[in-house]
């Protein structure tokens, strides 16, 4: 692109958003180069519009200049979804932060895309309601980003991921038009594109408003930790609980590495010699929580649980969850760098898959921490390393092997973090050309020019080729064809 | 072959197909595409009349032989079935493992899984289980040109590409034919009880954990609720319902009341935001539908859907949005 085109576009964006809200100097765009994953790439410019109309005008300006657009929320994504490939312009929703309405009768929240996830539940609570999706990043990650990635979180086990909780969205389309999809009333005439938009990782448009489902707060909540001698017995217990048809509100596994890291960071005093723990939460009517708790405890004991610690107070419950949700920073104390994957496997396969994952990490010589949503089979193996000593190639190779194990067990590449630019070339492992073509047709219906977040989700393209890891990743995806 | 059974609003197709495997289905659709013939896909036909009459109608594709359970993995709480499997056949198979697909339809012996998903069938228990699409985790679909394309998978949580399986729900066979679907399952409830309660209870009931709440007008006029789950919990909620002059009704009576008609041709569905006050629903409907609202069924809660019966079509779509 010529510098003249770029300069003109920056001036256009400045006239739409105001000079203070457009960044283009290298030092200013630096923080927009990356998300919480590994790759980075400077955008051409960053615009921070204040409302839907400004977003639409920014999108039109970029389109007229022939420049691609990347929607960005808080940038906590883990799959490179917000990284600007091919000199794209980033449009940030940081200034759209209003909660417009909490409709306690129809149980709906109407919010801006830049509202952090946790604020929705906070606003709903006085009405006896809550917003179910609870990604561990919920203090910062935004509703727009949660929609982009179809975010989950521990309680997605019982309540489902974002897609189950988004009733309608207002979206700026790639041509700058504004459209509303779905509705508070269900099954409106015509196609309901909401489930297509949720999880589309910013490739169909920029969500500028969302109508979210709120749920009544449960009558009773019980939280407990079951302690196992090793990972396998904990995994067997989790499989057995699901096989019994019991679906807790949340069920998380913490392995020994995680337990020790969490102990070092928080005052939780988890038993250091446990090989794994299941953090389980059940919600509902008192009768239900009581019955589920005893059934789960019995199944855990059958699989060799050594003890069960019940959170007796609200403070203790919060402490356990804090340890879980801030587990990643705790693990960062072990090694400065980490790489996390997000594959999902059938729940009956958990014990074997976890054995394989740990064997792969061992073989490559990495410390691995497993702290994850075991109830829905959503793995989060975290490989810990130090880039000053280790190469990224090795980490990526081990990660690809883990992905392969998951896919071979009948699983999927991602449960909640999305494909982004991190896993797009691995899509061939799961889908054939016809399957991808069907998705491409859906995309083209919205974005025939491919100007919205190019280089993401779909494999094969070159838009992100300038990113160093792209070459390694392609090699791995093609070399380990299954 | 009696093509009259595929008659729709006076239109009779010139051909029909009844494939029993995905490849044959795909070939048929591919050929139809090449000859520029238009297709109407049939499951059990319980909701075939919903929506506009087809503009053209050359071929009926009957999916009832594309049936059977491909895989049921009880330990994973998931299964994969062919699109033409009836809801009743699936329920019978799943029940052997104490499991179910929590979607209630009016006529399970006739309704197929594919048609139930494709038509986003209203289910009174959406109050508790939400939309039918939320119980679909993957599919093998045949597109309009005969391409066979999979989406989603067999795991319960998945962001691996676009969620086309959920998108197809509610598209009434206009985007794709569901040849095979993977479903998320739940355990069969230990207890299920249904009641007719005093209509004045409506606003209060919002705060109870109900499985279904249905408001009807016309000759079955009344407020009906169902409670399901653990026996002890159902017992307590039932006791609370006694305050509203609840009288228990049998499950057969429940089915007849909440699924007023499977002949969708004379049924207008109107969607309204859930849990709006009873009065305002009635008023809005009366305003928009006039006499058509004489007999209406309102499925309350998380997915409010109002279904006045006996109305003529109300315009381009028989589903009418009262309000976003
Ligand atoms: C410590 C930590 C813990 C995490 N835990 C979880 C977890 O438990 N569960 C989970 O699901 N994720 C988790 N994540 C990942 C991340 O927080 C989620 O993916 C989150 O949804 C991203 O939100 P964001 O606002 O940061 O979006 P971004 O990273 O800014 O964007 C994510 C994607 O959404 C798109 N997007 C953003 N805004 C919009 C919009 N308005 N319209 C359209 N597309 C848009 C972007 O283009 C991008 O593709 C975690 C991340 C970290 C760092």
Coordinates of C-alpha atoms in Angstrom, one line a residue, chain A residues 98-313:
Chain A
X98 CA -22.4 1.3 28.4
X99 CA -24.8 -1.1 29.9
X100 CA -28.0 0.2 28.3
X101 CA -30.7 -1.8 30.1
X102 CA -31.3 -4.6 32.5
X103 CA -34.8 -5.9 31.7
X104 CA -35.6 -7.9 34.7
X105 CA -38.9 -9.1 33.4
X106 CA -37.7 -10.7 30.1
X107 CA -34.3 -11.3 31.7
X108 CA -32.2 -9.5 29.1
X109 CA -29.2 -7.2 29.3
X110 CA -28.6 -4.8 26.5
X111 CA -24.9 -3.8 26.4
X112 CA -22.2 -2.3 24.4
X113 CA -19.4 -4.5 23.0
X114 CA -16.7 -3.0 25.1
X115 CA -18.4 -3.8 28.4
X116 CA -16.2 -6.2 30.4
X117 CA -17.9 -9.6 31.0
X118 CA -18.0 -9.4 34.8
X119 CA -19.8 -6.0 34.8
X120 CA -22.9 -7.6 33.2
X121 CA -23.3 -10.1 36.0
X122 CA -22.6 -7.3 38.5
X123 CA -25.4 -5.2 37.0
X124 CA -27.8 -8.1 36.9
X125 CA -27.2 -9.3 40.5
X126 CA -29.5 -6.7 42.2
X127 CA -32.3 -8.1 40.1
X128 CA -31.6 -11.7 41.3
X129 CA -30.1 -12.5 37.9
X130 CA -26.7 -13.4 36.5
X131 CA -24.9 -13.7 33.2
X132 CA -23.7 -17.3 32.8
X133 CA -20.5 -17.2 30.6
X134 CA -17.6 -16.7 32.9
X135 CA -14.2 -16.8 31.1
X136 CA -11.4 -16.7 33.6
X137 CA -10.5 -13.4 31.9
X138 CA -13.9 -11.9 32.8
X139 CA -12.6 -8.9 34.7
X140 CA -11.2 -7.5 31.5
X141 CA -12.4 -9.4 28.5
X142 CA -15.2 -7.7 26.7
X143 CA -18.7 -8.9 25.6
X144 CA -17.7 -8.2 22.0
X145 CA -14.6 -10.3 22.3
X146 CA -16.6 -13.0 24.1
X147 CA -19.0 -13.1 21.2
X148 CA -16.1 -13.1 18.7
X149 CA -14.6 -16.3 20.3
X150 CA -17.8 -17.9 21.7
X151 CA -16.1 -17.7 25.1
X152 CA -16.9 -20.3 27.7
X153 CA -15.5 -20.5 31.2
X154 CA -16.0 -23.0 34.0
X155 CA -19.8 -22.6 34.1
X156 CA -20.2 -23.3 30.4
X157 CA -20.5 -26.9 31.5
X158 CA -24.0 -26.5 32.8
X159 CA -25.1 -23.3 31.0
X160 CA -23.3 -23.5 27.7
X161 CA -20.9 -21.0 26.0
X162 CA -21.7 -17.5 24.8
X163 CA -23.8 -18.8 21.8
X164 CA -26.4 -20.1 24.3
X165 CA -26.7 -16.6 25.8
X166 CA -26.7 -14.1 23.0
X167 CA -30.2 -13.3 21.9
X168 CA -29.5 -10.6 19.4
X169 CA -26.6 -8.4 18.1
X170 CA -26.3 -5.2 16.3
X171 CA -23.4 -5.4 13.8
X172 CA -21.5 -3.1 11.5
X173 CA -21.2 -5.1 8.3
X174 CA -18.0 -5.1 6.1
X175 CA -19.6 -2.6 3.8
X176 CA -20.4 -0.2 6.7
X177 CA -24.1 -0.8 6.9
X178 CA -25.6 -1.5 10.3
X179 CA -27.9 -4.5 10.8
X180 CA -29.6 -6.3 13.7
X181 CA -29.7 -10.1 13.9
X182 CA -31.9 -12.2 16.2
X183 CA -34.1 -10.7 18.8
X184 CA -35.3 -10.9 22.3
X185 CA -38.3 -12.7 21.0
X186 CA -37.2 -16.0 19.5
X187 CA -37.7 -17.4 16.1
X188 CA -38.4 -14.2 14.2
X189 CA -39.2 -14.6 10.5
X190 CA -36.1 -15.1 8.4
X191 CA -32.7 -16.5 9.2
X192 CA -31.3 -16.1 12.7
X193 CA -27.6 -15.4 12.1
X194 CA -26.8 -15.1 15.8
X195 CA -25.2 -18.5 16.1
X196 CA -23.2 -17.9 13.0
X197 CA -21.9 -14.5 14.3
X198 CA -21.1 -15.8 17.7
X199 CA -17.7 -17.5 17.3
X200 CA -17.0 -16.0 13.9
X201 CA -13.9 -14.2 15.4
X202 CA -14.5 -10.8 13.9
X203 CA -14.6 -12.2 10.3
X204 CA -18.2 -11.1 9.6
X205 CA -18.5 -7.7 11.0
X206 CA -18.1 -5.6 14.2
X207 CA -20.7 -6.3 16.9
X208 CA -21.8 -2.9 18.3
X209 CA -24.5 -4.0 20.7
X210 CA -25.7 -7.2 22.2
X211 CA -28.9 -8.5 23.9
X212 CA -27.8 -11.1 26.4
X213 CA -29.8 -13.7 28.3
X214 CA -29.8 -13.4 32.0
X215 CA -30.6 -16.3 34.3
X216 CA -32.1 -16.3 37.8
X217 CA -29.5 -16.8 40.5
X218 CA -29.6 -20.4 41.8
X219 CA -31.2 -21.1 45.2
X220 CA -28.2 -23.0 46.4
X221 CA -24.5 -23.4 45.4
X222 CA -22.1 -26.0 46.7
X223 CA -18.4 -25.9 45.9
X224 CA -15.9 -28.6 46.8
X225 CA -12.5 -30.0 46.0
X226 CA -11.8 -33.7 45.7
X227 CA -8.2 -34.7 46.0
X228 CA -6.7 -37.7 44.0
X229 CA -3.4 -39.5 44.1
X230 CA -2.8 -38.9 40.4
X231 CA -4.2 -37.3 37.2
X232 CA -5.6 -40.5 35.9
X233 CA -7.8 -41.2 38.9
X234 CA -9.1 -37.7 38.8
X235 CA -9.8 -37.9 35.1
X236 CA -11.6 -41.3 35.6
X237 CA -13.8 -39.7 38.3
X238 CA -14.7 -36.8 35.9
X239 CA -15.6 -39.3 33.2
X240 CA -17.7 -41.4 35.6
X241 CA -19.6 -38.3 36.8
X242 CA -20.7 -37.4 33.2
X243 CA -21.4 -41.0 32.3
X244 CA -23.8 -41.1 35.3
X245 CA -25.7 -38.2 33.6
X246 CA -24.7 -35.7 36.3
X247 CA -23.7 -32.4 34.8
X248 CA -22.4 -30.1 37.6
X249 CA -22.4 -26.3 37.1
X250 CA -18.6 -26.5 36.8
X251 CA -16.0 -29.1 37.1
X252 CA -12.3 -28.1 36.8
X253 CA -9.2 -30.2 37.1
X254 CA -6.0 -28.9 38.7
X255 CA -2.9 -31.1 38.4
X256 CA 0.1 -31.2 40.7
X257 CA 2.1 -28.5 38.9
X258 CA -0.9 -26.2 39.1
X259 CA -1.7 -27.0 42.8
X260 CA 1.9 -26.1 43.8
X261 CA 1.9 -22.9 41.8
X262 CA -1.5 -21.8 43.2
X263 CA -0.3 -22.6 46.8
X264 CA 2.7 -20.4 46.2
X265 CA 0.6 -17.5 45.0
X266 CA -2.4 -17.7 47.2
X267 CA -3.4 -18.7 50.8
X268 CA -5.4 -21.6 49.7
X269 CA -3.4 -24.4 51.3
X270 CA -4.2 -27.1 48.9
X271 CA -2.6 -30.4 49.7
X272 CA 0.9 -30.4 48.1
X273 CA 1.1 -34.2 47.7
X274 CA -2.1 -34.5 45.7
X275 CA -1.6 -35.7 42.2
X276 CA -4.7 -33.9 40.9
X277 CA -7.9 -32.2 42.2
X278 CA -11.3 -31.7 40.9
X279 CA -12.9 -28.4 41.7
X280 CA -16.7 -29.0 41.5
X281 CA -19.6 -26.7 41.8
X282 CA -23.2 -27.7 41.8
X283 CA -26.1 -25.3 41.6
X284 CA -29.8 -25.5 41.8
X285 CA -32.5 -26.2 44.3
X286 CA -31.2 -27.4 47.7
X287 CA -32.5 -30.9 47.1
X288 CA -30.6 -31.1 43.8
X289 CA -27.4 -29.7 45.1
X290 CA -27.5 -32.1 48.0
X291 CA -28.2 -35.1 45.9
X292 CA -25.6 -34.2 43.2
X293 CA -23.0 -33.6 45.9
X294 CA -23.4 -36.9 47.5
X295 CA -23.4 -38.8 44.2
X296 CA -20.3 -36.9 43.0
X297 CA -18.4 -37.5 46.2
X298 CA -19.3 -41.2 46.1
X299 CA -18.0 -41.5 42.5
X300 CA -14.8 -39.6 43.4
X301 CA -14.2 -42.0 46.3
X302 CA -14.8 -45.0 44.0
X303 CA -12.0 -43.7 41.8
X304 CA -9.7 -43.3 44.7
X305 CA -10.3 -39.8 46.0
X306 CA -8.4 -39.3 49.2
X307 CA -10.4 -36.5 50.6
X308 CA -13.0 -33.9 49.9
X309 CA -12.8 -30.4 51.0
X310 CA -16.1 -28.5 51.0
X311 CA -16.2 -24.7 50.9
X312 CA -18.1 -23.9 54.0
X313 CA -18.3 -20.2 53.6

